[in-house]
Amino acid sequence: MGAGCEVNAGYNLGHTLMNRKRIKPAKSLKKAINFSMMFDLLYIRHHGKMLPLADAACVVLLLAFLFSLPGQLFKSPTSYVVAASNGELLSASIAKDGQWRFPAADTVPDKFTKCLIAFEDKRFYAHPGVDPIAMARAMRQNLKSGSVVSGGSTISMQVIRLSRRESRTLWQKMIEVVLAVRLELSSSKEDILGLYAANAPFGSNVVGLDAASWRYFGRSAARLSWGEMATLAVLPNSPSLIHPGKNTERLIKKRNDLLDKIARLKIIDQATAELSKLEPIPGKPLPLPQHAVHLLNRFKSEYNDHSKGYDKSASTRITSTIDYELQINVNSLLKRYNNRYRANDINNIAALVLDVRTGKVLSYVGNNYQPDQKELESHVDMVRAARSPGSTLKPLLYASMLNEGFILPQTLVPDIPTQISGYTPQNYDLGYDGAIPADKALSRSLNIPAVKMLQNYKYQRFYDKLKQLGFTSLNKPADHYGLSLILGGSEVTMWDLTKAYMGMARSLNHYNEYKGRYNPHDYDAPVYVQGETRERSERDMRFDQYETQLTSVVDHAAIWNTFNAMEELMRPGEEGLWEQFSSSQRLAWKTGTSFGFRDAWAIGLTPDHVVCVWVGNADGEGRPGLTGIDAAAPVMFDIFKQLPVSKWFKIPQNKLKKLLVCRKSGYKAGENCVDKVQQLVSPAGEKTRICPYHVLVHLDRTETQRVTDACDSTVNMVHKPWFVLPPAMEYYYKIKNSDYKELPPFKTGCGAEGSGTAMEMIYPKNYASVYIPLEFDGSRGKVVLNATHRSANTRIYWHIDNEYVGTTQVYHQLAVSPPPGRHMLTLVDEYGERLVQVFTVLQ
């Protein structure tokens, strides 16, 4: 600068520049000092007067030097990388420009640093970005040989060259010198090594140390030997040496020379160097691990989805919450089952394992990935795919009804032939129990009781409940699904299904932190990125306690009763004997099978883990035998065997209420209930109705006939409580329950008590549609009408459209062949009771 220039503090200008974001604040003390020195040089006076032109030019040059480096040296796209919670690589994808280029690592392995400095820049820690001694030596060698045989570039200069990608001319070399000095002023030596390690070429389409270590040695850089690291250290200098079948001897010589050099520098001993020379050099690049391909694709799509809130400057590498060993084991397990199922043309299988207490995803296998067989569509992530849930929503309905006082845990639910507006649900075994406790209906996954329960609860209310639980794939109005919602008439994702069960289990674990109810929150969503675990804070708990006064989804008592009911399912292949073994895991679990055998589900949970398994075909093709109990449940139980055994949920004593219940009916006990039992139920259980099936009947002195005051004196009557089911329920219930006592017949002359309650149609139901097929000879077939009467020996007279068609006794079945159209069916018993309903014969 001009003679006589004096330097004054330039902090004001420096702070102004930083405040305007023209430069970034220094991240280290060294950087801060460097910037401070530069700003001192910018605010300059010449004996208190304005600078002359030459000095002004100096200032311009200083400013140009100061801002000569871009804010980000390297802007090339990087590979998406997913590592397990222990740092092991799970999966990675090639960058957009076709290069294997991993995001920069936080640290550079010490072995690579020592090998690289010894090979490329032995005075790296001493020079300011340019090594004059190395430059002089290179110029002397080049002049002597008459060609470029040495570059004399420092590691800092090579970083600049890699970032600029300009031709290697003398002019570009001079620019690299200036920019290398500028880089050293604002970056630490460790940062420069990191930039080099992340962006140096390693041959073929491999860029960066991390990608090279996996592509050439199948391990992370931190686990490479001295021989392997020396091989990688010499490659950026001559990346063409890594060519399968060529240049092998040259590459070995360069590696061995480097090993000898670091031995002379006392970095390693000579014995280690000699042993390292015996190590083979890499051949063709190795395929990268594919242990979590679908999780990688999920991360890629969410990274590029602006609504997910990812910062585009964030790294494309994540350390996930995945348990590495568990992921490997689940992959192997699913592959084994998939090979077995392929014999039945069942091509796809998926599993998701969550940690209940933290919300972490411990294993994520979206499919048994087989890229060489594209026809299997194993690239489809079935964890995110919307599929029919089969019966897996039934526990949620059960819990909702307990929560709102519609039922108690063992309330009897009808299980009889049912037709609702043309919809005819069927149980899997095509049988009927007449009436069954709600918890047993759940454990046996009976369809008709589930539909009856939803009819009582209202599908619109259940639809809203599922929305509250976080099911995002219900994108049509409630009326679109109707009652089929409980039998798989909607579509859900494995992610949402598992999240809902995990949230309830997590809530039950923390029931003391709530005022009695579970409300889904952000922290109930599963997380797969390490560090994003949604732990519960005191603020969350206080917010819960306030919010539960306003709204709730389900209380803890209902969750506890639901999980207990889910535990009662018989495990496949174990015939209930699992309870005899102390080492057996207590599980709440449920299976599901979609219509047409297209989807097989199994979901199970403990206080610590939730496991969900799906089996089927990604294209929706159904296969015989593709059921939840046969295809998905065995896989789920084998996954649980890989997990630590958990204790069962603690009883939420302060959330439960003791209530007297009729043992036979499961309803709240009334005065006519003789056999009562105390149960722990939801507080809403008090709102349930008094048992409707225990009534007081009036008998004669022998207690063998019913009487009324019209035929017997009240003094002679015996008044006795009796368990009485409606005729249709009784018709099937007494077949499977031999202890059921039918009502005694009325005494002659007493008539029927309770007009209109003695008869009920089994088939067809009122306003049902009936199809009558043709016989083999082309003649019109017949439909069998079926009714039940409380007194089996009573005669029933049948009429269709007011025309007599027949009489039945004991077995009230009648085969008829009415013409197509609407018909009125009238039944009259011998006591004069009438039952009238309408049915339609289809054309």
mmCIF file of N, CA and C in Angstrom, residues 201-259:
data_model
loop_
_atom_site.group_PDB
_atom_site.id
_atom_site.type_symbol
_atom_site.label_atom_id
_atom_site.label_comp_id
_atom_site.label_asym_id
_atom_site.label_seq_id
_atom_site.Cartn_x
_atom_site.Cartn_y
_atom_site.Cartn_z
ATOM 1 N N PRO A 201 -11.877 -36.744 -6.141
ATOM 2 C CA PRO A 201 -12.303 -37.843 -7.014
ATOM 3 C C PRO A 201 -11.545 -39.127 -6.673
ATOM 4 N N PHE A 202 -12.252 -40.228 -6.630
ATOM 5 C CA PHE A 202 -11.632 -41.508 -6.312
ATOM 6 C C PHE A 202 -11.809 -42.520 -7.439
ATOM 7 N N GLY A 203 -11.999 -42.031 -8.665
ATOM 8 C CA GLY A 203 -12.111 -42.924 -9.805
ATOM 9 C C GLY A 203 -13.540 -43.295 -10.115
ATOM 10 N N SER A 204 -13.763 -43.602 -11.381
ATOM 11 C CA SER A 204 -15.096 -43.949 -11.853
ATOM 12 C C SER A 204 -16.056 -42.798 -11.516
ATOM 13 N N ASN A 205 -17.188 -43.102 -10.924
ATOM 14 C CA ASN A 205 -18.133 -42.048 -10.525
ATOM 15 C C ASN A 205 -18.206 -41.926 -9.014
ATOM 16 N N VAL A 206 -17.057 -42.149 -8.366
ATOM 17 C CA VAL A 206 -16.980 -42.112 -6.907
ATOM 18 C C VAL A 206 -16.272 -40.840 -6.475
ATOM 19 N N VAL A 207 -16.940 -40.057 -5.647
ATOM 20 C CA VAL A 207 -16.404 -38.798 -5.152
ATOM 21 C C VAL A 207 -16.470 -38.800 -3.626
ATOM 22 N N GLY A 208 -15.360 -38.458 -3.001
ATOM 23 C CA GLY A 208 -15.353 -38.352 -1.546
ATOM 24 C C GLY A 208 -14.919 -39.632 -0.863
ATOM 25 N N LEU A 209 -14.291 -39.452 0.290
ATOM 26 C CA LEU A 209 -13.731 -40.583 1.026
ATOM 27 C C LEU A 209 -14.807 -41.563 1.477
ATOM 28 N N ASP A 210 -15.915 -41.067 2.012
ATOM 29 C CA ASP A 210 -16.948 -41.962 2.542
ATOM 30 C C ASP A 210 -17.520 -42.861 1.458
ATOM 31 N N ALA A 211 -17.857 -42.266 0.317
ATOM 32 C CA ALA A 211 -18.399 -43.068 -0.783
ATOM 33 C C ALA A 211 -17.361 -44.071 -1.268
ATOM 34 N N ALA A 212 -16.085 -43.638 -1.349
ATOM 35 C CA ALA A 212 -15.028 -44.528 -1.844
ATOM 36 C C ALA A 212 -14.817 -45.717 -0.919
ATOM 37 N N SER A 213 -14.842 -45.483 0.396
ATOM 38 C CA SER A 213 -14.606 -46.591 1.319
ATOM 39 C C SER A 213 -15.700 -47.654 1.199
ATOM 40 N N TRP A 214 -16.952 -47.218 0.980
ATOM 41 C CA TRP A 214 -18.038 -48.186 0.826
ATOM 42 C C TRP A 214 -18.021 -48.833 -0.554
ATOM 43 N N ARG A 215 -17.716 -48.084 -1.582
ATOM 44 C CA ARG A 215 -17.727 -48.635 -2.947
ATOM 45 C C ARG A 215 -16.567 -49.598 -3.186
ATOM 46 N N TYR A 216 -15.427 -49.349 -2.546
ATOM 47 C CA TYR A 216 -14.250 -50.175 -2.823
ATOM 48 C C TYR A 216 -13.968 -51.219 -1.754
ATOM 49 N N PHE A 217 -14.396 -50.954 -0.524
ATOM 50 C CA PHE A 217 -14.065 -51.895 0.548
ATOM 51 C C PHE A 217 -15.289 -52.382 1.319
ATOM 52 N N GLY A 218 -16.470 -51.803 1.068
ATOM 53 C CA GLY A 218 -17.684 -52.264 1.715
ATOM 54 C C GLY A 218 -17.751 -51.972 3.196
ATOM 55 N N ARG A 219 -16.995 -50.955 3.642
ATOM 56 C CA ARG A 219 -16.996 -50.580 5.059
ATOM 57 C C ARG A 219 -16.894 -49.066 5.160
ATOM 58 N N SER A 220 -17.184 -48.569 6.360
ATOM 59 C CA SER A 220 -17.042 -47.132 6.584
ATOM 60 C C SER A 220 -15.564 -46.777 6.648
ATOM 61 N N ALA A 221 -15.264 -45.513 6.378
ATOM 62 C CA ALA A 221 -13.868 -45.075 6.369
ATOM 63 C C ALA A 221 -13.204 -45.272 7.724
ATOM 64 N N ALA A 222 -13.961 -45.133 8.786
ATOM 65 C CA ALA A 222 -13.396 -45.260 10.128
ATOM 66 C C ALA A 222 -12.893 -46.671 10.414
ATOM 67 N N ARG A 223 -13.325 -47.640 9.631
ATOM 68 C CA ARG A 223 -12.968 -49.038 9.893
ATOM 69 C C ARG A 223 -11.943 -49.579 8.901
ATOM 70 N N LEU A 224 -11.351 -48.718 8.082
ATOM 71 C CA LEU A 224 -10.369 -49.176 7.092
ATOM 72 C C LEU A 224 -8.999 -49.386 7.736
ATOM 73 N N SER A 225 -8.260 -50.298 7.171
ATOM 74 C CA SER A 225 -6.903 -50.567 7.653
ATOM 75 C C SER A 225 -5.934 -49.539 7.069
ATOM 76 N N TRP A 226 -4.675 -49.593 7.518
ATOM 77 C CA TRP A 226 -3.660 -48.680 6.974
ATOM 78 C C TRP A 226 -3.452 -48.931 5.495
ATOM 79 N N GLY A 227 -3.463 -50.198 5.090
ATOM 80 C CA GLY A 227 -3.278 -50.500 3.670
ATOM 81 C C GLY A 227 -4.423 -49.974 2.826
ATOM 82 N N GLU A 228 -5.621 -50.142 3.313
ATOM 83 C CA GLU A 228 -6.791 -49.654 2.576
ATOM 84 C C GLU A 228 -6.815 -48.130 2.525
ATOM 85 N N MET A 229 -6.466 -47.499 3.652
ATOM 86 C CA MET A 229 -6.484 -46.045 3.682
ATOM 87 C C MET A 229 -5.387 -45.461 2.807
ATOM 88 N N ALA A 230 -4.247 -46.104 2.777
ATOM 89 C CA ALA A 230 -3.167 -45.642 1.896
ATOM 90 C C ALA A 230 -3.584 -45.752 0.439
ATOM 91 N N THR A 231 -4.318 -46.791 0.102
ATOM 92 C CA THR A 231 -4.809 -46.948 -1.275
ATOM 93 C C THR A 231 -5.710 -45.776 -1.654
ATOM 94 N N LEU A 232 -6.622 -45.421 -0.763
ATOM 95 C CA LEU A 232 -7.531 -44.310 -1.055
ATOM 96 C C LEU A 232 -6.797 -42.974 -1.067
ATOM 97 N N ALA A 233 -5.740 -42.822 -0.252
ATOM 98 C CA ALA A 233 -5.017 -41.552 -0.189
ATOM 99 C C ALA A 233 -4.306 -41.229 -1.490
ATOM 100 N N VAL A 234 -3.870 -42.250 -2.224
ATOM 101 C CA VAL A 234 -3.136 -42.000 -3.478
ATOM 102 C C VAL A 234 -4.072 -41.871 -4.679
ATOM 103 N N LEU A 235 -5.336 -42.265 -4.523
ATOM 104 C CA LEU A 235 -6.252 -42.281 -5.672
ATOM 105 C C LEU A 235 -6.601 -40.902 -6.218
ATOM 106 N N PRO A 236 -6.916 -39.909 -5.399
ATOM 107 C CA PRO A 236 -7.276 -38.610 -5.981
ATOM 108 C C PRO A 236 -6.185 -38.031 -6.871
ATOM 109 N N ASN A 237 -4.939 -38.390 -6.599
ATOM 110 C CA ASN A 237 -3.825 -37.923 -7.419
ATOM 111 C C ASN A 237 -3.844 -38.576 -8.792
ATOM 112 N N SER A 238 -4.336 -39.824 -8.841
ATOM 113 C CA SER A 238 -4.426 -40.563 -10.118
ATOM 114 C C SER A 238 -5.675 -41.444 -10.082
ATOM 115 N N PRO A 239 -6.847 -40.860 -10.181
ATOM 116 C CA PRO A 239 -8.081 -41.643 -10.041
ATOM 117 C C PRO A 239 -8.284 -42.703 -11.114
ATOM 118 N N SER A 240 -7.597 -42.569 -12.233
ATOM 119 C CA SER A 240 -7.764 -43.563 -13.299
ATOM 120 C C SER A 240 -7.128 -44.891 -12.947
ATOM 121 N N LEU A 241 -6.316 -44.921 -11.872
ATOM 122 C CA LEU A 241 -5.667 -46.184 -11.492
ATOM 123 C C LEU A 241 -6.667 -47.223 -11.015
ATOM 124 N N ILE A 242 -7.820 -46.773 -10.533
ATOM 125 C CA ILE A 242 -8.815 -47.712 -10.000
ATOM 126 C C ILE A 242 -9.687 -48.195 -11.141
ATOM 127 N N HIS A 243 -9.122 -49.027 -11.955
ATOM 128 C CA HIS A 243 -9.830 -49.550 -13.122
ATOM 129 C C HIS A 243 -9.721 -51.059 -13.091
ATOM 130 N N PRO A 244 -10.861 -51.761 -13.051
ATOM 131 C CA PRO A 244 -10.812 -53.227 -12.952
ATOM 132 C C PRO A 244 -9.956 -53.842 -14.055
ATOM 133 N N GLY A 245 -8.936 -54.595 -13.637
ATOM 134 C CA GLY A 245 -8.117 -55.319 -14.615
ATOM 135 C C GLY A 245 -6.984 -54.507 -15.194
ATOM 136 N N LYS A 246 -6.887 -53.220 -14.888
ATOM 137 C CA LYS A 246 -5.829 -52.376 -15.447
ATOM 138 C C LYS A 246 -5.152 -51.591 -14.330
ATOM 139 N N ASN A 247 -3.910 -51.195 -14.599
ATOM 140 C CA ASN A 247 -3.158 -50.323 -13.710
ATOM 141 C C ASN A 247 -2.948 -50.903 -12.318
ATOM 142 N N THR A 248 -3.113 -52.180 -12.175
ATOM 143 C CA THR A 248 -3.010 -52.798 -10.848
ATOM 144 C C THR A 248 -1.625 -52.613 -10.252
ATOM 145 N N GLU A 249 -0.593 -52.860 -11.069
ATOM 146 C CA GLU A 249 0.766 -52.777 -10.559
ATOM 147 C C GLU A 249 1.120 -51.353 -10.166
ATOM 148 N N ARG A 250 0.690 -50.379 -10.947
ATOM 149 C CA ARG A 250 0.988 -48.985 -10.639
ATOM 150 C C ARG A 250 0.316 -48.568 -9.330
ATOM 151 N N LEU A 251 -0.918 -48.989 -9.152
ATOM 152 C CA LEU A 251 -1.639 -48.640 -7.935
ATOM 153 C C LEU A 251 -0.983 -49.275 -6.716
ATOM 154 N N ILE A 252 -0.573 -50.536 -6.843
ATOM 155 C CA ILE A 252 0.087 -51.217 -5.721
ATOM 156 C C ILE A 252 1.394 -50.516 -5.370
ATOM 157 N N LYS A 253 2.166 -50.120 -6.425
ATOM 158 C CA LYS A 253 3.437 -49.445 -6.168
ATOM 159 C C LYS A 253 3.228 -48.120 -5.439
ATOM 160 N N LYS A 254 2.258 -47.318 -5.875
ATOM 161 C CA LYS A 254 2.005 -46.038 -5.226
ATOM 162 C C LYS A 254 1.553 -46.244 -3.780
ATOM 163 N N ARG A 255 0.717 -47.225 -3.560
ATOM 164 C CA ARG A 255 0.280 -47.502 -2.183
ATOM 165 C C ARG A 255 1.450 -47.925 -1.319
ATOM 166 N N ASN A 256 2.280 -48.854 -1.839
ATOM 167 C CA ASN A 256 3.406 -49.365 -1.052
ATOM 168 C C ASN A 256 4.430 -48.272 -0.772
ATOM 169 N N ASP A 257 4.641 -47.401 -1.742
ATOM 170 C CA ASP A 257 5.571 -46.290 -1.512
ATOM 171 C C ASP A 257 5.063 -45.393 -0.385
ATOM 172 N N LEU A 258 3.770 -45.170 -0.365
ATOM 173 C CA LEU A 258 3.209 -44.343 0.689
ATOM 174 C C LEU A 258 3.325 -45.038 2.041
ATOM 175 N N LEU A 259 3.111 -46.346 2.077
ATOM 176 C CA LEU A 259 3.241 -47.078 3.330
ATOM 177 C C LEU A 259 4.672 -47.001 3.850
#
